[in-house]
Every structure is written in C-alpha cells, then in structure tokens.
CSV table of C-alpha atoms and ligand atoms in Angstrom, one decimal:
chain,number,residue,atom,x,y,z
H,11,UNK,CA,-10.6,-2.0,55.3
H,12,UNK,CA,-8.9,0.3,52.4
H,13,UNK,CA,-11.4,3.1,51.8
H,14,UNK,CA,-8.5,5.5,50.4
H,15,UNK,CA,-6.1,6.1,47.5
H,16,UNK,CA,-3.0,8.2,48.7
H,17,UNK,CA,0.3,9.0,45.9
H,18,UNK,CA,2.7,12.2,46.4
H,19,UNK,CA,2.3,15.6,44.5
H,20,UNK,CA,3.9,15.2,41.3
H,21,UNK,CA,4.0,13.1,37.9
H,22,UNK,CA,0.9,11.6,37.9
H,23,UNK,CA,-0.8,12.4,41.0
H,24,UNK,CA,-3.7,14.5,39.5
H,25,UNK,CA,-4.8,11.7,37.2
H,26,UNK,CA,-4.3,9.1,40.2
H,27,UNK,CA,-5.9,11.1,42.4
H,28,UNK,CA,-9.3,12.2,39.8
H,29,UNK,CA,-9.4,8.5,38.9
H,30,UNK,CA,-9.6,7.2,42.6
H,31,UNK,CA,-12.1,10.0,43.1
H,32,UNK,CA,-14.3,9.0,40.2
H,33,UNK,CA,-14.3,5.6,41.6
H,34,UNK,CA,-15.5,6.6,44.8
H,35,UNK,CA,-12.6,6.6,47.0
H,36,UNK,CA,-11.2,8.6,49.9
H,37,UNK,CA,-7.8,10.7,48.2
H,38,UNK,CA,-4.9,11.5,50.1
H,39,UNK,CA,-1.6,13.5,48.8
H,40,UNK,CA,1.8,14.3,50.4
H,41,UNK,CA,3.3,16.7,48.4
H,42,UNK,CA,6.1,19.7,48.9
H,43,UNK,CA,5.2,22.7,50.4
H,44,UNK,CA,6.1,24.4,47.2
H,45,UNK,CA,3.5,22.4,45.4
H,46,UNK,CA,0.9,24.2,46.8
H,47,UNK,CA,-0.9,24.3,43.5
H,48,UNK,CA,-2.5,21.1,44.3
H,49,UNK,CA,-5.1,22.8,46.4
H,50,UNK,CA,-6.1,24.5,43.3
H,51,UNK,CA,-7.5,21.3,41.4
H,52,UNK,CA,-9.9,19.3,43.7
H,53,UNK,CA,-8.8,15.9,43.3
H,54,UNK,CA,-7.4,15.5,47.2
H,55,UNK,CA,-9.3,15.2,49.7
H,56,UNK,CA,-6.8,15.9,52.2
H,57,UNK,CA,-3.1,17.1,50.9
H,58,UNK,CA,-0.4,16.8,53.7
H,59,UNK,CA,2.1,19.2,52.8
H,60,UNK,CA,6.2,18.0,54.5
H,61,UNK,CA,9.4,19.9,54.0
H,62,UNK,CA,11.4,16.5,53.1
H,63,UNK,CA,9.9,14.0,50.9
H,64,UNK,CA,12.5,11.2,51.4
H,65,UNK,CA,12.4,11.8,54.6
H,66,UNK,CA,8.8,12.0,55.6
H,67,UNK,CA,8.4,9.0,53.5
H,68,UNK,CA,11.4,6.9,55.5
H,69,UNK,CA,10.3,8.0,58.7
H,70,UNK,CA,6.3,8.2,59.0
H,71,UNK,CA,4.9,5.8,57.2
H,72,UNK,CA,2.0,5.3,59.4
H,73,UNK,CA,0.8,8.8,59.2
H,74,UNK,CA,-0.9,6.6,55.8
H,75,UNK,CA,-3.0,4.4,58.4
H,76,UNK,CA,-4.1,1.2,57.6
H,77,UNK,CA,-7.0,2.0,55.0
H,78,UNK,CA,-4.6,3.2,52.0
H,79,UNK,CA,-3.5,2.1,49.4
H,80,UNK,CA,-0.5,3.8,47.8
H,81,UNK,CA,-0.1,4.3,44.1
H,82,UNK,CA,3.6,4.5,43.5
H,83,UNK,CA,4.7,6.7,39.9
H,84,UNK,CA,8.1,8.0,38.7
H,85,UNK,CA,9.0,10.6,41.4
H,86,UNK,CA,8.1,7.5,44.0
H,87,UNK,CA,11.2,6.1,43.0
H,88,UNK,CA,13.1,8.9,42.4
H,89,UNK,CA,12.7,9.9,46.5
H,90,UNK,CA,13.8,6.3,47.9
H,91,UNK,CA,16.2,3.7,47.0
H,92,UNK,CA,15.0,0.5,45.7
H,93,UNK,CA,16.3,-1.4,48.7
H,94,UNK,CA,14.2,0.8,50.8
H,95,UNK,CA,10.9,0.3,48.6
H,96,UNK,CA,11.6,-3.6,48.8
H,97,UNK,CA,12.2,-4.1,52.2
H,98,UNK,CA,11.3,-1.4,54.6
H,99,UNK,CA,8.0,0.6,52.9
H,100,UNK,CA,5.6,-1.1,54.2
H,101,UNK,CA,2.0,0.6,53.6
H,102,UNK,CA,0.3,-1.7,50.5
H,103,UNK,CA,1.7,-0.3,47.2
H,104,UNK,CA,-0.3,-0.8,44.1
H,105,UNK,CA,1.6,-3.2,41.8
H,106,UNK,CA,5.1,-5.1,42.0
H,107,UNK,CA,7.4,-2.8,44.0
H,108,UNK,CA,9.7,-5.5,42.8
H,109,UNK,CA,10.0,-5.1,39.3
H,110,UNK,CA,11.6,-1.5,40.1
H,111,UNK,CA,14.8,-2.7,40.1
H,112,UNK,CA,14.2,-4.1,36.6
H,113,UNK,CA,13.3,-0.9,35.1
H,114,UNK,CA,16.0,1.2,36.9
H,115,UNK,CA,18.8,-0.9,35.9
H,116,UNK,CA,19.9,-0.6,31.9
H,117,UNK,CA,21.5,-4.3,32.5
H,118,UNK,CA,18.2,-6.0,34.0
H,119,UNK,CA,16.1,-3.5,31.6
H,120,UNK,CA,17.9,-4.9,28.3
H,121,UNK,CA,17.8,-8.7,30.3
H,122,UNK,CA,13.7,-8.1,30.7
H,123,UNK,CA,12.9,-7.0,27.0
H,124,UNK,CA,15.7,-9.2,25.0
H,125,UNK,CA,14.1,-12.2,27.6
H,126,UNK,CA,10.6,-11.0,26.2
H,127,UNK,CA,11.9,-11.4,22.5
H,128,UNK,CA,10.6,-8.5,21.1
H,129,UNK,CA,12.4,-6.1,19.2
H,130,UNK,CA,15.5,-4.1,20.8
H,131,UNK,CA,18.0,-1.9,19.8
H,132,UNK,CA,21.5,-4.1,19.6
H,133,UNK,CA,23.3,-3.0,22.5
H,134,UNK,CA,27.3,-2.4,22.1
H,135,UNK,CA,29.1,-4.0,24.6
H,136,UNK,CA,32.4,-2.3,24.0
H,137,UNK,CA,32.6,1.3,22.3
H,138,UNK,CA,35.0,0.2,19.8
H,139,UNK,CA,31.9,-2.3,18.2
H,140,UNK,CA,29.7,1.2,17.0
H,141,UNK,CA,29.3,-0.1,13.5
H,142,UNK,CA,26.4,2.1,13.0
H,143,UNK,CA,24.9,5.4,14.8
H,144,UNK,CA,24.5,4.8,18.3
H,145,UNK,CA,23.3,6.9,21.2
H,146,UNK,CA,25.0,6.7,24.8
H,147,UNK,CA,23.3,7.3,27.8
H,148,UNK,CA,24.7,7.6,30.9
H,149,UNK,CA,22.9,5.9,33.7
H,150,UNK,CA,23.1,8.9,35.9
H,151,UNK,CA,21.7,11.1,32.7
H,152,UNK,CA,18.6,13.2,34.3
H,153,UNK,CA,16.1,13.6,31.5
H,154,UNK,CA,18.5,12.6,28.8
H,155,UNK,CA,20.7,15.9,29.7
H,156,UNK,CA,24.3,14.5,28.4
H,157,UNK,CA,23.0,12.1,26.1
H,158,UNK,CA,25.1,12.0,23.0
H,159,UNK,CA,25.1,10.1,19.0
H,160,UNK,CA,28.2,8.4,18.5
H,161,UNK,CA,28.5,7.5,14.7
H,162,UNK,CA,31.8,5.2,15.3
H,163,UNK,CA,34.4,4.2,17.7
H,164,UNK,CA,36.5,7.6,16.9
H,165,UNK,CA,33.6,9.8,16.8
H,166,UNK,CA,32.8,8.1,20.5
H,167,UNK,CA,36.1,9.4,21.4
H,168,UNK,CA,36.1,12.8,20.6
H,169,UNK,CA,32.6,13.0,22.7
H,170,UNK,CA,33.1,10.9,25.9
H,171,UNK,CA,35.5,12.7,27.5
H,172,UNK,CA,33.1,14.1,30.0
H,173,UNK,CA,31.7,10.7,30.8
H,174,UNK,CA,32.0,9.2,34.4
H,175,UNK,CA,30.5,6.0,35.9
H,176,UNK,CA,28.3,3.5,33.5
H,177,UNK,CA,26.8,3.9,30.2
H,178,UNK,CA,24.9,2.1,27.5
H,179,UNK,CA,25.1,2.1,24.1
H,180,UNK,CA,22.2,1.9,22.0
H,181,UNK,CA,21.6,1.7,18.2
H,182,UNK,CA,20.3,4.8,17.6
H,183,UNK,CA,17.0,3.5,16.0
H,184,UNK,CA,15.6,5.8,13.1
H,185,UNK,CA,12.0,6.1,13.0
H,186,UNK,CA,9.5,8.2,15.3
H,187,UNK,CA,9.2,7.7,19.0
H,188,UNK,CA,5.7,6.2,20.2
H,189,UNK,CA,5.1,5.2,24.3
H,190,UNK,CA,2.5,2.2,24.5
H,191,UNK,CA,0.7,2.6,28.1
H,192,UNK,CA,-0.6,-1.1,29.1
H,193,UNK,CA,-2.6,-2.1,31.7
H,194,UNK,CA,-2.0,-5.7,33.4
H,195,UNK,CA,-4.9,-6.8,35.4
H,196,UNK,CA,-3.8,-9.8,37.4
H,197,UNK,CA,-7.8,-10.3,38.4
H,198,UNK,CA,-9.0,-10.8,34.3
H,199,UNK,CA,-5.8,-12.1,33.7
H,200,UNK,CA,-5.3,-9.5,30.4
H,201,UNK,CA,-3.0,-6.7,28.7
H,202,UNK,CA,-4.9,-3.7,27.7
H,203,UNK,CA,-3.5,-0.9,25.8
H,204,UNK,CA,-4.7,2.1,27.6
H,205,UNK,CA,-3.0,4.9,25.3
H,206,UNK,CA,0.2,6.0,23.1
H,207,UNK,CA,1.9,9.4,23.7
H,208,UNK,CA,4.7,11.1,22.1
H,209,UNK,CA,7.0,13.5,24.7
H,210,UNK,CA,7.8,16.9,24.0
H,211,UNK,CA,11.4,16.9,24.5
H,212,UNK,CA,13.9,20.1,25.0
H,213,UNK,CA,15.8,20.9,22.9
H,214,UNK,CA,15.7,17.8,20.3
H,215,UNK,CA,12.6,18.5,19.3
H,216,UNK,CA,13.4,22.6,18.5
H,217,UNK,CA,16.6,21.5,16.3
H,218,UNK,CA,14.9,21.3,13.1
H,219,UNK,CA,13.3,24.5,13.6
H,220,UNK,CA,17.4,25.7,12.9
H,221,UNK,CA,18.5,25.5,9.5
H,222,UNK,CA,21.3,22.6,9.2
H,223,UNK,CA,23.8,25.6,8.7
H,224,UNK,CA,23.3,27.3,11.6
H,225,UNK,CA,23.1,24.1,14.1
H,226,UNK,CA,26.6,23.4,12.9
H,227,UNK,CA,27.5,26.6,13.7
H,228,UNK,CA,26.2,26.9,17.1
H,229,UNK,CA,27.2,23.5,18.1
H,230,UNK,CA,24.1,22.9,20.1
H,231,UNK,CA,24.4,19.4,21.9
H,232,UNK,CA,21.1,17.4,21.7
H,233,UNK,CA,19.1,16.7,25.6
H,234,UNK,CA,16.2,15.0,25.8
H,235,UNK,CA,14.3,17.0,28.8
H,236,UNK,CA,10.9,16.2,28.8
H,237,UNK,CA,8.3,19.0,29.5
H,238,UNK,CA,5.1,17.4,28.1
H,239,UNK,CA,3.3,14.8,25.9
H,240,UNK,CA,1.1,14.7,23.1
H,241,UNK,CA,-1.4,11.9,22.7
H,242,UNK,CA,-1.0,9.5,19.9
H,243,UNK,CA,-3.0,6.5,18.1
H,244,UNK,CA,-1.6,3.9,16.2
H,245,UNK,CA,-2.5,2.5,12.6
H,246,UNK,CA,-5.1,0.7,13.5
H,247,UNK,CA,-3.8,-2.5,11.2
H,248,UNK,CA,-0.6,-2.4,13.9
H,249,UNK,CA,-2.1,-2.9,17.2
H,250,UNK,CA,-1.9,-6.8,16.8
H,251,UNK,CA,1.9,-6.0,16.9
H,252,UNK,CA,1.2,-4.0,19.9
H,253,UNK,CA,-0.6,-6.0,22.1
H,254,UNK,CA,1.6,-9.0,21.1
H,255,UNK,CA,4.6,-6.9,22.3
H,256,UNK,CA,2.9,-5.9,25.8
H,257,UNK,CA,2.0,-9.6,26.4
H,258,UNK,CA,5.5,-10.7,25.6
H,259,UNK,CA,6.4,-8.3,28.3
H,260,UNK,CA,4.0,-9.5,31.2
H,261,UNK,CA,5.1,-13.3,30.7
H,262,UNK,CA,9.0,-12.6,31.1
H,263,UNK,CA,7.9,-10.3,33.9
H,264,UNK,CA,6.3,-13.4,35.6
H,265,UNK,CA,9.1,-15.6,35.5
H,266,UNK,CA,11.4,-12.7,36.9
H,267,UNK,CA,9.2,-12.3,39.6
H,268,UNK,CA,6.6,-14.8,40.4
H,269,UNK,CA,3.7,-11.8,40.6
H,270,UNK,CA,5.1,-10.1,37.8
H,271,UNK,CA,3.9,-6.6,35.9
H,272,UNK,CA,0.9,-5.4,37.9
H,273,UNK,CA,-1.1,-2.5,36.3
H,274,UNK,CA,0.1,0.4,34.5
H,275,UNK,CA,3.5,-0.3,32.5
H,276,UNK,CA,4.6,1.8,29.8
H,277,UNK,CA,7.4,0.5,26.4
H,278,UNK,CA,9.2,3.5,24.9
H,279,UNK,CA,9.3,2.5,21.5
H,280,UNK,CA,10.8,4.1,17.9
H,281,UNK,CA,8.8,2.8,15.1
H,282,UNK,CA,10.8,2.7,11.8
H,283,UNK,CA,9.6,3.0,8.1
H,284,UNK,CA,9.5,-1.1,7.9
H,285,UNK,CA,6.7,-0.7,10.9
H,286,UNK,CA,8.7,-2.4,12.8
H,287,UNK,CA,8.5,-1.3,17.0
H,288,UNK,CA,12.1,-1.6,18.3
H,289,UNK,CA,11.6,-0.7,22.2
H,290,UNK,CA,14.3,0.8,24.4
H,291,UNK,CA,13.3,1.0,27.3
H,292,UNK,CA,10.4,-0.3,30.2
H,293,UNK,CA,8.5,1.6,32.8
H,294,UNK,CA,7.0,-1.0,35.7
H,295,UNK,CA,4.2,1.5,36.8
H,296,UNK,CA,1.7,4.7,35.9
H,297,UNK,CA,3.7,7.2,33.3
H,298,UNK,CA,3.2,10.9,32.7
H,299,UNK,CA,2.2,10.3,29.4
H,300,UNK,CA,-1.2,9.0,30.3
H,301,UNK,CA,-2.0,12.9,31.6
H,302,UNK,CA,-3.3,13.7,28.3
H,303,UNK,CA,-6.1,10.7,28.2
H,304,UNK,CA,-7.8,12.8,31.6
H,305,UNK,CA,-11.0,11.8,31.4
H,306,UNK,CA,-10.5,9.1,28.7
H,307,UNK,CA,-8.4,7.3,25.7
H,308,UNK,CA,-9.8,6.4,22.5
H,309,UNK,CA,-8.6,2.7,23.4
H,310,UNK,CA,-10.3,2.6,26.9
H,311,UNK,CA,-13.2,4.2,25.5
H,312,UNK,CA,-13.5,1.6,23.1
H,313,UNK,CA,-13.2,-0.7,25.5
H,314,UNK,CA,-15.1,0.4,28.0
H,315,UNK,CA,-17.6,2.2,26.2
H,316,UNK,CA,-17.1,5.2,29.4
H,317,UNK,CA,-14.2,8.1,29.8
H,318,UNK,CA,-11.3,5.8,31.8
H,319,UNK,CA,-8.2,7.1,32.6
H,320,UNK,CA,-5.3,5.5,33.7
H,321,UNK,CA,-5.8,6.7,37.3
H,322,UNK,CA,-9.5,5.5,37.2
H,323,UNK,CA,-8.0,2.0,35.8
H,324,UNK,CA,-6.0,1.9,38.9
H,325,UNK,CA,-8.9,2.6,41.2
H,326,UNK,CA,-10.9,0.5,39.3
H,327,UNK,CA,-8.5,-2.8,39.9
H,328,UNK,CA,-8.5,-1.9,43.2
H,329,UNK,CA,-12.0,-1.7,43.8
H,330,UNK,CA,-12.5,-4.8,41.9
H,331,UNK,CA,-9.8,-6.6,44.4
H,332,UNK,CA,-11.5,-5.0,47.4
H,333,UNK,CA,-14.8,-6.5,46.5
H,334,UNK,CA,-13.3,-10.0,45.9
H,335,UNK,CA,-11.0,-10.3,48.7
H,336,UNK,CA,-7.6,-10.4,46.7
H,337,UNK,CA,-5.8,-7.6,47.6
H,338,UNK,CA,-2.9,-9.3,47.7
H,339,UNK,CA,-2.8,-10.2,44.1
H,340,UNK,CA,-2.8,-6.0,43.2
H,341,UNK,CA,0.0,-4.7,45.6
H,342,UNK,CA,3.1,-5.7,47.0
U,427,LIG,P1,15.4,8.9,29.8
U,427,LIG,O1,16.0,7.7,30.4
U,427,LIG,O2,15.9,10.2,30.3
U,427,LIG,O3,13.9,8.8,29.8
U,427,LIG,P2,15.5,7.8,27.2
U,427,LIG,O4,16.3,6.6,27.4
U,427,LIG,O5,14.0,7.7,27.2
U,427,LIG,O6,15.8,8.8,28.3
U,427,LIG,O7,15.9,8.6,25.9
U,427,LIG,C1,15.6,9.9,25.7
U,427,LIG,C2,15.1,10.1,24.2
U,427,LIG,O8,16.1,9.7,23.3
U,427,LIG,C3,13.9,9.3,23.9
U,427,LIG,O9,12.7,9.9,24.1
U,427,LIG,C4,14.1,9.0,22.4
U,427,LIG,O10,13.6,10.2,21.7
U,427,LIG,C5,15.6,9.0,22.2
U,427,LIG,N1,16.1,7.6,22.2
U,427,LIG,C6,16.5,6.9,23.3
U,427,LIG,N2,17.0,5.7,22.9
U,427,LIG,C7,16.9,5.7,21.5
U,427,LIG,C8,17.3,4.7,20.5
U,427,LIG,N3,17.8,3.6,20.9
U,427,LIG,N4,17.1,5.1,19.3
U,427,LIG,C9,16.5,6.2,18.9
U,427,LIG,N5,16.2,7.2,19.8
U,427,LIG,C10,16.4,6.9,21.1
C-alpha cells in the first residue's frame, strides 16, 4: 500500500514534498549532508541525509520500502544514467522513466517535437549551412556555460575552436523566452497548463545593463546559468496555441512510448513578434520553474478553483490512482 511520497533534496523537492503533504501523504527526502537546510522548512517528514547520492541511490534502493512512490526531477537524472533509471531503479517512479532518454538526447529531443509538428527552430546539420544567427550548444554544456551565437559559417569558425564532442545548432530564434509547465493526467485523459516562467539567467540577462560600447570592449561571452524564475502569464487570446502545442506533444509521446508523457512536462519556448511559439527544447518531468506557483498558479486556480501547485498535482494523480487501483498507469 503507498502511503508515502519520497524525491531527493534539490530542484523541486520542496514543492514535491509541500504538495504530497497537502494531500495527506507520508514525505520522505534523501538529500546531501550539506543540504541540511531542508530541516529548516517542514515539508519532510523524515530527511535521510547520505554522503553519495549516486551511490546511495544504486546501491539501497530498498531503504524506500514498498509504500513510496518516488517523484523523479532534474537532479534525479543528473545522479544516474539513463540505462540505470530504465533497467535497474526499481522503487515505482512517478511518470515514464522512459521518455528520459528523449529529453536528454538533442537528436531524439528535435525527433520528439519536429514528430509533434509544432514549431522548432531549423536545426543545421552542417556548420557551413548557418544562413542566419544561430546558437550552438554543446551537449555536455552545464547550464548553458560555453554556449555561443554563430552569425555564419566563418564567424562559427573563429568561435568553435574550444569545442569537443557533439553539438547542435539552433536558429537563434528572436523573441522572449516563455516555459509552458503541462500536466498529463493519464487517469482524465487531459493536458493542463499548470503555469509559464521565465529563468533568470547569468550573465545574459545582466548584458543590457552594459552599454553596447563597453560589452565590446570587455568581450564578455554570453552563459546561460540559471539561478531563478519569475512567474509569467500569457495573452490570454494565445493559450488555444498553447494547449494545442502541449497536446501535440503528448500524442507523439505516445507513439514513442506506448505510456507516453505522464504528469509534469515542461516546453522551453521563444515567442516572436508574429506570436508565433517556436520551442527548443522538452523536459519529460516536474521543472524548477513551477517553484514560484507554491501554493498556487493563476491557471490551476482557475481550474481548480483552490491553491495547486505542481507538487500537489503530483500527489493529487497519485492519490486519485491509489483510490482507483491504477497505479500502474502513473509510474513506471
Ligand atoms: P540548457 O540546456 O542549459 O537548459 P537551453 O538549451 O535551455 O540550455 O538554452 C539556454 C538559453 O539559451 C535559453 O534559456 C534561451 O534563453 C536561450 N536559447 C536556447 N535556444 C535558443 C534558440 N534556439 N533561440 C533563442 N534562444 C535560445
């Protein structure tokens, strides 16, 4: 019988952890021993603190026990290989541990979202096609650190020598960055749009705080290192657009994976002066930039007429499959 929600300390795991809570479950949390500002906040009923994330979490998975549920976020993935999520974690996971590997890999990322037929940026194959500005990310980049804007094939050249391993390169799309947070409940069979954030990125967003002149003279390289979020809403004669987009993005998820998209699942998106949403990249599970809608959205309050975050959706789906015997059709 699951009676408890457990994640690890960091990302998202106060909002998955209040959200469990105001749903009435038990809360566990592994976290670092340096995190021991989780005690401060009482959201965990119990906090387990390990030296070694990875290795605590290859090695003693049954310290979980067999009421948990496990609500996996970025830093999840970060401490275990995606081969080791599919075939050797083995405690329930909230959503599809399977569509990792789709959002991890830039090939299978662009495969999902052109597959969805919604708006991408073109993707050059070759850097001698950069026709227009373009922005090349490595696929080891942490946080966008080494991230660069190519304006054409020579202008690539001057900048890539540094470059090792893969890369992608993006049309740099102009318009303002806007991350849509959905919600896929397999049990009512609908998208919701939870919230929209905007990240608060060092240091592109402290460049225009230096005149022009003095950029060029400093020749500050761009990174993209986020360190918060700032809740967003959308005109409100655009959110057919939006929700078309999100459900375009569950149905190729379910013929990737025959569960496809389970819960949260976030589109980073530029919006352009046509209102066009060009989106560049896909997060399969709970992102960081639903911490600003703790206790509620304006779109899940709307909705649900009551403060719902995105960790209290969670619980909520869970509680719902609980109580109808369908587990299964929640976690993988
Ligand atoms: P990370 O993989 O580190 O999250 P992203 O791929 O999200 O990095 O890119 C970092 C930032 O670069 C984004 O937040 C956005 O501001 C900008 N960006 C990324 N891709 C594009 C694009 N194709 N067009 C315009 N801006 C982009």
């Amino acid at each position: 019988m699951i009676t408890k929600i457990a994640t690890l300390g960091s990302h998202t795991a106060l909002n998955i952890l209040r959200g469990a809570k105001d749903e009435g479950f038990e809360t566990l949390l592994i976290a670092s021993k340096k995190r021991s500002f989780y005690s401060r906040f009482n959201v965990a009923d119990k906090i387990m603190y390990v030296d070694n994330m990875g290795e605590f979490l290859a090695q003693k998975q049954n310290t979980f026990g067999k009421d948990s549920v496990v609500v996996p976020h970025g830093s999840f993935i970060s401490y275990l290989s995606i081969d080791f999520i599919e075939k050797e974690f083995n405690v329930p996971l909230f959503g599809n541990k399977f569509m990792f590997r789709w959002e991890s890999d830039r090939n299978l990322e662009n495969e999902w979202l052109k597959g969805a037929k919604i708006h991408t940026p073109k993707v050059f194959d070759d850097p001698s096609e950069i026709d227009r500005l373009a922005i090349v990310k490595h696929f080891g980049a942490k946080g966008g650190r080494g991230y660069f804007l190519a304006r054409d094939y020579n202008d690539f050249k001057k900048k890539s020598s540094g470059i090792t391993g893969e890369y992608q390169i993006q049309e740099y799309v102009i318009g303002v960055p806007m991350y849509f947070h959905f919600f896929y409940s397999p049990l009512d069979r609908e998208v919701e749009l939870l919230s929209i954030d905007r990240r608060y990125e060092t240091n592109v967003d402290s460049m225009m705080r230096i005149p022009a002149d003095d950029q060029k003279e400093l020749g500050i390289a761009p990174s993209y290192v986020v360190v918060g979020n700032f809740p967003l809403v959308i005109r409100e004669s655009m959110l057919e657009d939006v929700f078309d987009m999100g459900e375009k993005v569950v149905k190729m998820s379910q013929k990737i994976d025959d569960k496809g998209l389970i819960g949260p699942f976030c589109l980073e998106t530029i919006c352009t002066p046509d209102l066009e949403i060009v989106a560049f990249e896909i997060s399969a599970r709970i992102v960081a930039g639903t911490n600003p809608f703790i206790p509620s959205s304006p779109y899940t309050y709307l909705k649900y007429g009551k403060d719902i975050s995105c960790g209290r959706r969670i619980a909520m789906e869970i509680k719902k499959a609980i109580e109808s015997d369908s587990l299964e059709e929640v976690t993988t």
